[in-house]
PDB file of C-alpha atoms and ligand atoms in Angstrom:
ATOM      1  CA  MET I   1       0.027  -0.010  -0.043  1.00  0.00           C
ATOM      2  CA  THR I   2       1.626   3.337  -1.087  1.00  0.00           C
ATOM      3  CA  GLU I   3       1.039   6.780   0.819  1.00  0.00           C
ATOM      4  CA  ALA I   4      -1.077   7.847  -1.701  1.00  0.00           C
ATOM      5  CA  ALA I   5      -3.707   5.549  -0.552  1.00  0.00           C
ATOM      6  CA  ALA I   6      -3.829   6.711   2.810  1.00  0.00           C
ATOM      7  CA  PRO I   7      -7.168   8.169   4.199  1.00  0.00           C
ATOM      8  CA  CYS I   8      -7.461  11.838   4.950  1.00  0.00           C
ATOM      9  CA  ILE I   9      -9.126  13.072   8.106  1.00  0.00           C
ATOM     10  CA  LEU I  10     -10.458  16.599   8.477  1.00  0.00           C
ATOM     11  CA  VAL I  11     -10.346  17.764  12.151  1.00  0.00           C
ATOM     12  CA  PHE I  12     -12.195  21.111  12.744  1.00  0.00           C
ATOM     13  CA  ASP I  13     -12.068  23.301  15.864  1.00  0.00           C
ATOM     14  CA  SER I  14     -12.272  26.960  16.739  1.00  0.00           C
ATOM     15  CA  GLY I  15      -8.922  27.094  17.904  1.00  0.00           C
ATOM     16  CA  VAL I  16      -6.059  24.763  19.007  1.00  0.00           C
ATOM     17  CA  GLY I  17      -8.679  22.547  21.125  1.00  0.00           C
ATOM     18  CA  GLY I  18      -9.142  19.871  18.178  1.00  0.00           C
ATOM     19  CA  LEU I  19      -5.363  19.157  18.355  1.00  0.00           C
ATOM     20  CA  SER I  20      -6.158  17.186  21.646  1.00  0.00           C
ATOM     21  CA  VAL I  21      -8.340  14.890  19.404  1.00  0.00           C
ATOM     22  CA  ALA I  22      -5.880  15.018  16.384  1.00  0.00           C
ATOM     23  CA  ARG I  23      -3.361  13.503  18.717  1.00  0.00           C
ATOM     24  CA  CYS I  24      -5.723  10.569  19.659  1.00  0.00           C
ATOM     25  CA  ILE I  25      -6.351   9.969  16.142  1.00  0.00           C
ATOM     26  CA  HIS I  26      -2.887  10.018  14.885  1.00  0.00           C
ATOM     27  CA  GLU I  27      -1.700   7.881  17.582  1.00  0.00           C
ATOM     28  CA  THR I  28      -4.618   5.257  16.811  1.00  0.00           C
ATOM     29  CA  LEU I  29      -4.183   5.716  12.980  1.00  0.00           C
ATOM     30  CA  PRO I  30      -0.627   6.642  12.335  1.00  0.00           C
ATOM     31  CA  GLY I  31      -0.650   6.161   8.573  1.00  0.00           C
ATOM     32  CA  ALA I  32      -3.684   8.609   8.022  1.00  0.00           C
ATOM     33  CA  GLU I  33      -3.459  12.089   6.813  1.00  0.00           C
ATOM     34  CA  LEU I  34      -5.008  14.845   8.919  1.00  0.00           C
ATOM     35  CA  VAL I  35      -6.101  18.165   7.668  1.00  0.00           C
ATOM     36  CA  TYR I  36      -6.505  20.633  10.751  1.00  0.00           C
ATOM     37  CA  LEU I  37      -9.196  23.482  10.233  1.00  0.00           C
ATOM     38  CA  ALA I  38      -9.532  26.019  13.007  1.00  0.00           C
ATOM     39  CA  ASP I  39     -12.060  29.067  12.747  1.00  0.00           C
ATOM     40  CA  ASN I  40      -9.788  31.071  15.014  1.00  0.00           C
ATOM     41  CA  ALA I  41     -11.092  34.322  13.788  1.00  0.00           C
ATOM     42  CA  GLY I  42     -14.464  33.193  15.314  1.00  0.00           C
ATOM     43  CA  PHE I  43     -12.778  31.933  18.552  1.00  0.00           C
ATOM     44  CA  PRO I  44     -14.021  31.351  21.291  1.00  0.00           C
ATOM     45  CA  TYR I  45     -17.170  29.578  19.956  1.00  0.00           C
ATOM     46  CA  GLY I  46     -18.532  29.533  23.708  1.00  0.00           C
ATOM     47  CA  ASP I  47     -19.164  33.094  23.582  1.00  0.00           C
ATOM     48  CA  GLN I  48     -21.121  33.015  20.288  1.00  0.00           C
ATOM     49  CA  PRO I  49     -24.845  32.513  19.387  1.00  0.00           C
ATOM     50  CA  GLU I  50     -25.775  29.261  17.880  1.00  0.00           C
ATOM     51  CA  ALA I  51     -26.639  30.721  14.244  1.00  0.00           C
ATOM     52  CA  VAL I  52     -23.149  32.143  14.183  1.00  0.00           C
ATOM     53  CA  VAL I  53     -21.556  28.809  15.108  1.00  0.00           C
ATOM     54  CA  ILE I  54     -23.618  26.746  12.822  1.00  0.00           C
ATOM     55  CA  GLU I  55     -23.042  29.018   9.817  1.00  0.00           C
ATOM     56  CA  ARG I  56     -19.174  29.584  10.081  1.00  0.00           C
ATOM     57  CA  CYS I  57     -18.460  25.754  11.008  1.00  0.00           C
ATOM     58  CA  THR I  58     -20.426  24.806   7.797  1.00  0.00           C
ATOM     59  CA  THR I  59     -19.144  27.276   5.549  1.00  0.00           C
ATOM     60  CA  LEU I  60     -15.504  26.456   6.517  1.00  0.00           C
ATOM     61  CA  ILE I  61     -15.920  22.685   6.446  1.00  0.00           C
ATOM     62  CA  ARG I  62     -17.458  22.806   3.072  1.00  0.00           C
ATOM     63  CA  LYS I  63     -14.726  24.889   1.484  1.00  0.00           C
ATOM     64  CA  ALA I  64     -11.978  22.960   3.098  1.00  0.00           C
ATOM     65  CA  LEU I  65     -13.653  19.579   1.585  1.00  0.00           C
ATOM     66  CA  GLU I  66     -13.600  21.211  -1.792  1.00  0.00           C
ATOM     67  CA  GLU I  67      -9.874  21.963  -1.612  1.00  0.00           C
ATOM     68  CA  ILE I  68      -8.908  18.762   0.055  1.00  0.00           C
ATOM     69  CA  PRO I  69     -11.445  15.656  -0.337  1.00  0.00           C
ATOM     70  CA  CYS I  70     -11.302  13.758   2.940  1.00  0.00           C
ATOM     71  CA  ASP I  71     -12.800  10.539   4.150  1.00  0.00           C
ATOM     72  CA  VAL I  72     -14.225  11.742   7.562  1.00  0.00           C
ATOM     73  CA  VAL I  73     -15.036  14.872   9.113  1.00  0.00           C
ATOM     74  CA  VAL I  74     -14.527  15.149  12.980  1.00  0.00           C
ATOM     75  CA  VAL I  75     -16.063  18.304  14.601  1.00  0.00           C
ATOM     76  CA  ALA I  76     -13.532  18.103  17.459  1.00  0.00           C
ATOM     77  CA  CYS I  77     -15.359  20.948  19.397  1.00  0.00           C
ATOM     78  CA  ASN I  78     -18.079  20.137  21.975  1.00  0.00           C
ATOM     79  CA  THR I  79     -19.540  23.683  21.730  1.00  0.00           C
ATOM     80  CA  ALA I  80     -20.036  23.138  17.877  1.00  0.00           C
ATOM     81  CA  SER I  81     -21.079  19.797  17.808  1.00  0.00           C
ATOM     82  CA  THR I  82     -23.913  20.351  20.127  1.00  0.00           C
ATOM     83  CA  VAL I  83     -25.573  22.562  17.466  1.00  0.00           C
ATOM     84  CA  VAL I  84     -23.736  21.784  14.226  1.00  0.00           C
ATOM     85  CA  LEU I  85     -24.267  18.179  13.441  1.00  0.00           C
ATOM     86  CA  PRO I  86     -27.558  17.545  12.036  1.00  0.00           C
ATOM     87  CA  ARG I  87     -27.049  20.549   9.454  1.00  0.00           C
ATOM     88  CA  LEU I  88     -23.595  19.698   8.737  1.00  0.00           C
ATOM     89  CA  ARG I  89     -24.587  16.015   7.936  1.00  0.00           C
ATOM     90  CA  SER I  90     -27.395  17.356   5.544  1.00  0.00           C
ATOM     91  CA  LEU I  91     -24.948  19.371   3.561  1.00  0.00           C
ATOM     92  CA  ILE I  92     -22.200  16.845   3.099  1.00  0.00           C
ATOM     93  CA  ASP I  93     -21.817  13.429   1.898  1.00  0.00           C
ATOM     94  CA  VAL I  94     -18.690  12.616   3.858  1.00  0.00           C
ATOM     95  CA  PRO I  95     -19.301  10.918   7.609  1.00  0.00           C
ATOM     96  CA  VAL I  96     -19.103  13.172  10.259  1.00  0.00           C
ATOM     97  CA  VAL I  97     -18.062  12.504  13.794  1.00  0.00           C
ATOM     98  CA  GLY I  98     -19.031  14.800  16.641  1.00  0.00           C
ATOM     99  CA  VAL I  99     -17.755  15.102  20.260  1.00  0.00           C
ATOM    100  CA  VAL I 100     -19.827  15.402  23.241  1.00  0.00           C
ATOM    101  CA  PRO I 101     -18.878  15.551  26.898  1.00  0.00           C
ATOM    102  CA  ALA I 102     -18.026  12.220  27.993  1.00  0.00           C
ATOM    103  CA  ILE I 103     -20.702  12.044  30.870  1.00  0.00           C
ATOM    104  CA  LYS I 104     -21.458   8.084  30.182  1.00  0.00           C
ATOM    105  CA  PRO I 105     -17.998   7.158  30.655  1.00  0.00           C
ATOM    106  CA  ALA I 106     -17.357   9.291  33.864  1.00  0.00           C
ATOM    107  CA  ALA I 107     -20.593   7.888  35.349  1.00  0.00           C
ATOM    108  CA  SER I 108     -19.090   4.544  34.979  1.00  0.00           C
ATOM    109  CA  ARG I 109     -16.071   5.265  36.715  1.00  0.00           C
ATOM    110  CA  THR I 110     -16.915   7.665  39.546  1.00  0.00           C
ATOM    111  CA  ALA I 111     -16.915   5.854  42.965  1.00  0.00           C
ATOM    112  CA  ASN I 112     -18.653   8.379  44.809  1.00  0.00           C
ATOM    113  CA  ARG I 113     -21.172   9.447  42.256  1.00  0.00           C
ATOM    114  CA  ARG I 114     -19.662  13.092  42.447  1.00  0.00           C
ATOM    115  CA  ILE I 115     -18.717  14.234  38.808  1.00  0.00           C
ATOM    116  CA  GLY I 116     -17.370  17.653  37.837  1.00  0.00           C
ATOM    117  CA  VAL I 117     -17.920  19.014  34.249  1.00  0.00           C
ATOM    118  CA  LEU I 118     -15.696  21.422  32.662  1.00  0.00           C
ATOM    119  CA  ALA I 119     -16.859  23.130  29.749  1.00  0.00           C
ATOM    120  CA  THR I 120     -17.267  26.169  27.627  1.00  0.00           C
ATOM    121  CA  PRO I 121     -19.944  28.806  28.938  1.00  0.00           C
ATOM    122  CA  ALA I 122     -22.247  27.751  25.949  1.00  0.00           C
ATOM    123  CA  THR I 123     -21.736  24.006  26.445  1.00  0.00           C
ATOM    124  CA  VAL I 124     -22.678  24.104  30.165  1.00  0.00           C
ATOM    125  CA  ARG I 125     -25.902  25.832  29.341  1.00  0.00           C
ATOM    126  CA  ARG I 126     -27.322  23.739  26.334  1.00  0.00           C
ATOM    127  CA  PRO I 127     -30.182  21.346  26.771  1.00  0.00           C
ATOM    128  CA  TYR I 128     -27.869  18.682  24.952  1.00  0.00           C
ATOM    129  CA  LEU I 129     -25.735  18.494  28.255  1.00  0.00           C
ATOM    130  CA  ASP I 130     -29.076  18.218  30.495  1.00  0.00           C
ATOM    131  CA  ARG I 131     -30.084  15.344  28.541  1.00  0.00           C
ATOM    132  CA  LEU I 132     -26.599  13.462  28.860  1.00  0.00           C
ATOM    133  CA  ILE I 133     -26.531  13.961  32.523  1.00  0.00           C
ATOM    134  CA  ASP I 134     -30.252  12.831  32.978  1.00  0.00           C
ATOM    135  CA  GLU I 135     -29.597   9.876  30.759  1.00  0.00           C
ATOM    136  CA  PHE I 136     -26.376   8.589  32.112  1.00  0.00           C
ATOM    137  CA  ALA I 137     -25.728  10.298  35.387  1.00  0.00           C
ATOM    138  CA  GLY I 138     -29.117  10.607  36.852  1.00  0.00           C
ATOM    139  CA  ASP I 139     -27.957   9.143  40.209  1.00  0.00           C
ATOM    140  CA  CYS I 140     -24.983  11.368  40.579  1.00  0.00           C
ATOM    141  CA  GLN I 141     -24.314  14.953  41.821  1.00  0.00           C
ATOM    142  CA  VAL I 142     -22.901  16.793  38.773  1.00  0.00           C
ATOM    143  CA  VAL I 143     -20.937  20.049  39.214  1.00  0.00           C
ATOM    144  CA  ARG I 144     -20.784  22.203  36.162  1.00  0.00           C
ATOM    145  CA  ILE I 145     -18.176  24.875  35.573  1.00  0.00           C
ATOM    146  CA  GLY I 146     -18.162  26.819  32.046  1.00  0.00           C
ATOM    147  CA  HIS I 147     -15.587  29.386  32.733  1.00  0.00           C
ATOM    148  CA  PRO I 148     -14.586  31.646  29.674  1.00  0.00           C
ATOM    149  CA  ALA I 149     -10.742  31.900  30.720  1.00  0.00           C
ATOM    150  CA  LEU I 150     -10.177  28.117  30.292  1.00  0.00           C
ATOM    151  CA  VAL I 151     -10.122  28.082  26.601  1.00  0.00           C
ATOM    152  CA  CYS I 152      -7.776  31.185  26.414  1.00  0.00           C
ATOM    153  CA  TRP I 153      -5.299  29.577  28.798  1.00  0.00           C
ATOM    154  CA  ALA I 154      -5.134  26.687  26.669  1.00  0.00           C
ATOM    155  CA  GLU I 155      -4.462  28.882  23.420  1.00  0.00           C
ATOM    156  CA  GLN I 156      -1.816  30.747  25.312  1.00  0.00           C
ATOM    157  CA  LEU I 157       0.065  27.536  25.892  1.00  0.00           C
ATOM    158  CA  VAL I 158       0.708  27.751  22.138  1.00  0.00           C
ATOM    159  CA  ARG I 159       2.675  30.982  22.477  1.00  0.00           C
ATOM    160  CA  GLY I 160       4.533  29.509  25.625  1.00  0.00           C
ATOM    161  CA  ILE I 161       2.373  31.486  28.289  1.00  0.00           C
ATOM    162  CA  PRO I 162       1.939  29.167  31.189  1.00  0.00           C
ATOM    163  CA  VAL I 163      -1.416  28.404  32.795  1.00  0.00           C
ATOM    164  CA  PRO I 164      -2.186  31.123  36.024  1.00  0.00           C
ATOM    165  CA  GLU I 165      -2.250  28.438  38.596  1.00  0.00           C
ATOM    166  CA  ALA I 166      -3.837  30.611  41.354  1.00  0.00           C
ATOM    167  CA  GLU I 167      -6.589  31.897  39.087  1.00  0.00           C
ATOM    168  CA  LEU I 168      -7.123  28.325  38.009  1.00  0.00           C
ATOM    169  CA  ARG I 169      -7.345  27.083  41.586  1.00  0.00           C
ATOM    170  CA  GLU I 170      -9.806  29.627  42.175  1.00  0.00           C
ATOM    171  CA  VAL I 171     -12.143  28.673  38.931  1.00  0.00           C
ATOM    172  CA  LEU I 172     -11.857  24.786  40.142  1.00  0.00           C
ATOM    173  CA  ALA I 173     -12.802  25.518  43.751  1.00  0.00           C
ATOM    174  CA  PRO I 174     -16.255  24.443  43.389  1.00  0.00           C
ATOM    175  CA  LEU I 175     -15.084  20.859  42.314  1.00  0.00           C
ATOM    176  CA  LYS I 176     -12.803  20.576  45.400  1.00  0.00           C
ATOM    177  CA  GLN I 177     -15.836  22.004  47.568  1.00  0.00           C
ATOM    178  CA  ALA I 178     -18.189  19.327  46.145  1.00  0.00           C
ATOM    179  CA  GLY I 179     -15.346  16.574  46.527  1.00  0.00           C
ATOM    180  CA  VAL I 180     -15.949  15.017  42.940  1.00  0.00           C
ATOM    181  CA  ASP I 181     -13.605  12.091  42.271  1.00  0.00           C
ATOM    182  CA  THR I 182     -14.155  12.325  38.624  1.00  0.00           C
ATOM    183  CA  VAL I 183     -14.092  15.236  35.951  1.00  0.00           C
ATOM    184  CA  VAL I 184     -15.036  15.597  32.620  1.00  0.00           C
ATOM    185  CA  LEU I 185     -13.170  17.386  30.090  1.00  0.00           C
ATOM    186  CA  GLY I 186     -16.101  18.644  27.957  1.00  0.00           C
ATOM    187  CA  CYS I 187     -14.169  20.973  25.971  1.00  0.00           C
ATOM    188  CA  THR I 188     -11.518  19.616  23.420  1.00  0.00           C
ATOM    189  CA  HIS I 189      -9.149  22.568  24.580  1.00  0.00           C
ATOM    190  CA  TYR I 190      -9.084  21.141  28.114  1.00  0.00           C
ATOM    191  CA  PRO I 191      -6.785  18.016  27.730  1.00  0.00           C
ATOM    192  CA  LEU I 192      -4.092  20.584  26.984  1.00  0.00           C
ATOM    193  CA  LEU I 193      -4.316  21.992  30.164  1.00  0.00           C
ATOM    194  CA  LEU I 194      -4.195  18.533  31.902  1.00  0.00           C
ATOM    195  CA  ASP I 195      -0.843  18.900  33.704  1.00  0.00           C
ATOM    196  CA  ALA I 196      -2.060  22.176  35.292  1.00  0.00           C
ATOM    197  CA  LEU I 197      -5.320  20.573  36.249  1.00  0.00           C
ATOM    198  CA  LYS I 198      -3.715  17.745  37.930  1.00  0.00           C
ATOM    199  CA  THR I 199      -1.404  20.017  39.714  1.00  0.00           C
ATOM    200  CA  VAL I 200      -4.112  21.984  41.194  1.00  0.00           C
ATOM    201  CA  LEU I 201      -6.757  19.072  41.961  1.00  0.00           C
ATOM    202  CA  PRO I 202      -4.408  16.132  42.549  1.00  0.00           C
ATOM    203  CA  GLU I 203      -7.124  14.171  44.490  1.00  0.00           C
ATOM    204  CA  ILE I 204      -9.042  13.639  41.240  1.00  0.00           C
ATOM    205  CA  ARG I 205      -8.965  10.016  40.199  1.00  0.00           C
ATOM    206  CA  HIS I 206     -10.289  10.092  36.805  1.00  0.00           C
ATOM    207  CA  TRP I 207     -10.050  12.783  34.222  1.00  0.00           C
ATOM    208  CA  VAL I 208     -12.236  11.916  31.190  1.00  0.00           C
ATOM    209  CA  ASP I 209     -12.240  13.122  27.817  1.00  0.00           C
ATOM    210  CA  SER I 210     -13.458  12.170  24.237  1.00  0.00           C
ATOM    211  CA  GLY I 211     -10.499  11.827  22.252  1.00  0.00           C
ATOM    212  CA  ASP I 212      -9.747   8.159  22.159  1.00  0.00           C
ATOM    213  CA  ALA I 213     -13.359   7.234  21.650  1.00  0.00           C
ATOM    214  CA  ILE I 214     -13.393   9.726  18.612  1.00  0.00           C
ATOM    215  CA  ALA I 215     -10.126   7.858  17.269  1.00  0.00           C
ATOM    216  CA  ARG I 216     -12.056   4.496  17.449  1.00  0.00           C
ATOM    217  CA  ARG I 217     -14.939   5.748  15.674  1.00  0.00           C
ATOM    218  CA  VAL I 218     -13.072   7.123  12.825  1.00  0.00           C
ATOM    219  CA  GLN I 219     -11.171   3.852  12.736  1.00  0.00           C
ATOM    220  CA  PHE I 220     -14.445   2.309  12.575  1.00  0.00           C
ATOM    221  CA  LEU I 221     -15.818   4.482   9.701  1.00  0.00           C
ATOM    222  CA  LEU I 222     -12.693   3.959   7.778  1.00  0.00           C
ATOM    223  CA  GLY I 223     -12.957   0.354   7.841  1.00  0.00           C
ATOM    224  CA  GLU I 224     -16.692   0.633   6.839  1.00  0.00           C
ATOM    225  CA  ALA I 225     -15.453   2.517   3.880  1.00  0.00           C
ATOM    226  CA  SER I 226     -13.161  -0.537   3.100  1.00  0.00           C
ATOM    227  CA  ARG I 227      -9.812   1.575   3.698  1.00  0.00           C
ATOM    228  CA  ASP I 228      -6.822  -0.774   4.153  1.00  0.00           C
ATOM    229  CA  PRO I 229      -6.441  -1.231   8.133  1.00  0.00           C
ATOM    230  CA  GLN I 230      -2.774  -2.160   7.569  1.00  0.00           C
ATOM    231  CA  ALA I 231      -1.796   1.109   5.671  1.00  0.00           C
ATOM    232  CA  ILE I 232      -3.671   3.150   8.415  1.00  0.00           C
ATOM    233  CA  THR I 233      -2.654   1.769  11.610  1.00  0.00           C
ATOM    234  CA  HIS I 234       1.206   0.723  10.571  1.00  0.00           C
ATOM    235  CA  ALA I 235       2.705   3.074   8.125  1.00  0.00           C
ATOM    236  CA  LYS I 236       3.725   5.946  10.424  1.00  0.00           C
ATOM    237  CA  ARG I 237       3.944   9.624   8.907  1.00  0.00           C
ATOM    238  CA  SER I 238       6.363  11.870   9.938  1.00  0.00           C
ATOM    239  CA  GLU I 239       4.449  14.916   8.712  1.00  0.00           C
ATOM    240  CA  PRO I 240       0.850  13.557   9.504  1.00  0.00           C
ATOM    241  CA  VAL I 241      -0.776  16.839   8.869  1.00  0.00           C
ATOM    242  CA  ARG I 242      -1.087  17.411   5.442  1.00  0.00           C
ATOM    243  CA  ALA I 243      -2.393  21.109   6.022  1.00  0.00           C
ATOM    244  CA  VAL I 244      -3.392  23.567   8.803  1.00  0.00           C
ATOM    245  CA  LEU I 245      -6.003  26.050   7.626  1.00  0.00           C
ATOM    246  CA  LEU I 246      -6.673  28.943   9.945  1.00  0.00           C
ATOM    247  CA  SER I 247      -9.456  31.603   9.580  1.00  0.00           C
ATOM    248  CA  GLY I 248      -7.420  33.980  11.439  1.00  0.00           C
ATOM    249  CA  GLU I 249      -3.587  34.504  11.993  1.00  0.00           C
ATOM    250  CA  VAL I 250      -1.288  31.632  12.972  1.00  0.00           C
ATOM    251  CA  PRO I 251      -0.826  32.068  16.365  1.00  0.00           C
ATOM    252  CA  HIS I 252       3.014  32.481  17.489  1.00  0.00           C
ATOM    253  CA  GLY I 253       4.604  29.002  18.217  1.00  0.00           C
ATOM    254  CA  LEU I 254       1.849  26.828  16.658  1.00  0.00           C
ATOM    255  CA  ALA I 255       4.344  24.734  14.408  1.00  0.00           C
ATOM    256  CA  GLY I 256       6.700  23.909  17.458  1.00  0.00           C
ATOM    257  CA  PHE I 257       3.432  23.276  19.472  1.00  0.00           C
ATOM    258  CA  MET I 258       1.962  20.952  17.032  1.00  0.00           C
ATOM    259  CA  ALA I 259       4.963  18.932  16.636  1.00  0.00           C
ATOM    260  CA  ALA I 260       5.675  18.606  20.309  1.00  0.00           C
ATOM    261  CA  LEU I 261       2.199  16.826  20.020  1.00  0.00           C
ATOM    262  CA  GLY I 262       3.462  14.530  17.344  1.00  0.00           C
ATOM    263  CA  LEU I 263       1.287  16.584  14.855  1.00  0.00           C
ATOM    264  CA  THR I 264       4.131  18.176  12.547  1.00  0.00           C
ATOM    265  CA  ALA I 265       2.558  19.876   9.590  1.00  0.00           C
ATOM    266  CA  ILE I 266       3.564  20.212   6.026  1.00  0.00           C
ATOM    267  CA  ARG I 267       1.903  23.747   5.443  1.00  0.00           C
ATOM    268  CA  ILE I 268       0.259  26.094   7.684  1.00  0.00           C
ATOM    269  CA  GLU I 269      -2.270  28.790   5.933  1.00  0.00           C
ATOM    270  CA  GLU I 270      -3.659  31.772   7.741  1.00  0.00           C
ATOM    271  CA  ARG I 271      -6.489  33.866   6.947  1.00  0.00           C
ATOM    272  CA  TRP I 272      -7.933  30.950   5.016  1.00  0.00           C
ATOM    273  CA  GLY I 273     -11.605  30.654   3.674  1.00  0.00           C
ATOM    274  CA  GLY I 274     -12.600  34.703   3.857  1.00  0.00           C
ATOM    275  CA  LEU I 275     -14.270  34.568   6.800  1.00  0.00           C
ATOM    276  CA  THR I 276     -14.078  37.804   8.819  1.00  0.00           C
ATOM    277  CA  ASP I 277     -14.550  38.101  12.749  1.00  0.00           C
ATOM    278  CA  PRO I 278     -18.120  37.458  13.650  1.00  0.00           C
ATOM    279  CA  VAL I 279     -19.773  40.551  15.450  1.00  0.00           C
ATOM    280  CA  ARG I 280     -20.234  39.435  19.151  1.00  0.00           C
ATOM    281  CA  VAL I 281     -23.577  39.359  20.753  1.00  0.00           C
ATOM    282  CA  THR I 282     -22.687  38.831  24.544  1.00  0.00           C
ATOM    283  CA  GLY I 283     -24.664  36.741  26.785  1.00  0.00           C
ATOM    284  CA  SER I 284     -26.698  35.074  23.907  1.00  0.00           C
ATOM    285  CA  ALA I 285     -24.727  32.132  22.984  1.00  0.00           C
TER     286      ALA I 285
HETATM  287  N1  DGL W 301     -12.894  23.378  21.823  1.00  0.00           N
HETATM  288  C1  DGL W 301     -13.997  23.729  21.858  1.00  0.00           C
HETATM  289  C2  DGL W 301     -15.124  23.025  22.626  1.00  0.00           C
HETATM  290  O1  DGL W 301     -14.542  21.577  22.646  1.00  0.00           O
HETATM  291  C3  DGL W 301     -14.519  25.227  22.154  1.00  0.00           C
HETATM  292  C4  DGL W 301     -13.924  26.194  22.551  1.00  0.00           C
HETATM  293  C5  DGL W 301     -14.361  27.710  22.003  1.00  0.00           C
HETATM  294  O2  DGL W 301     -14.069  28.141  21.020  1.00  0.00           O
HETATM  295  O3  DGL W 301     -15.096  28.115  23.069  1.00  0.00           O
HETATM  296  O4  DGL W 301     -15.975  23.219  22.957  1.00  0.00           O
END
């Protein structure tokens, strides 16, 4: 099997958070090519109205697929996935994998039935999360935190700016007070903060995110599409990311940050897709 036959997976997020998912996909499917698409001109999605998120994400993903045909699209953003999946699936032929907060696995792991959910301000408010909690964690005490600073701290890591520990401690205080033993990372940016999170809350027994489950789902879909499993899981690429397409500017340090995650990119393009910054409507996300 030659490299030309490798499948291509489009991973989308509002910023660098989807890289936590891309890393899991690459670890599971090292022979696959990745295209990383980020609407960083629209970041953060956690502050945007639903209609803006749906419009921007469908526009960018369709454009990207026109330029680089892919086998699977991964919406590696909880905030977008909670609102965009039906519309996106109606617009494109490629299978779409979304990401939702990992409430079900968290409920199966917690010993004391107390779970923390860290997500964006929009995700913690969405009925989608209420339904997940009712369905899978109805017997648990669930403490939700949707603080807007967390995604920004994750973005700053790219520029080498460390997470402000004292502020993080303050943000996470309700989890400590409630004595949760399991925390759901309900935003794809948060696995990038894991070292700092563990430092601040060393007593947490399980940090649960959705990256590996998404990678397995992608593997399954590629298998269904009869792609050669050997070519996907064995042939390792030294530059697995064929293209990084950003609607905004390239953050300083991005190439090195990606390489440290094992996601070396062949090319990085900024101001891609022709979308300008959205008008912000505070409080109506
Ligand atoms: N990484 C995204 C998520 O999983 C969202 C970050 C944002 O733009 O607010 O929700």
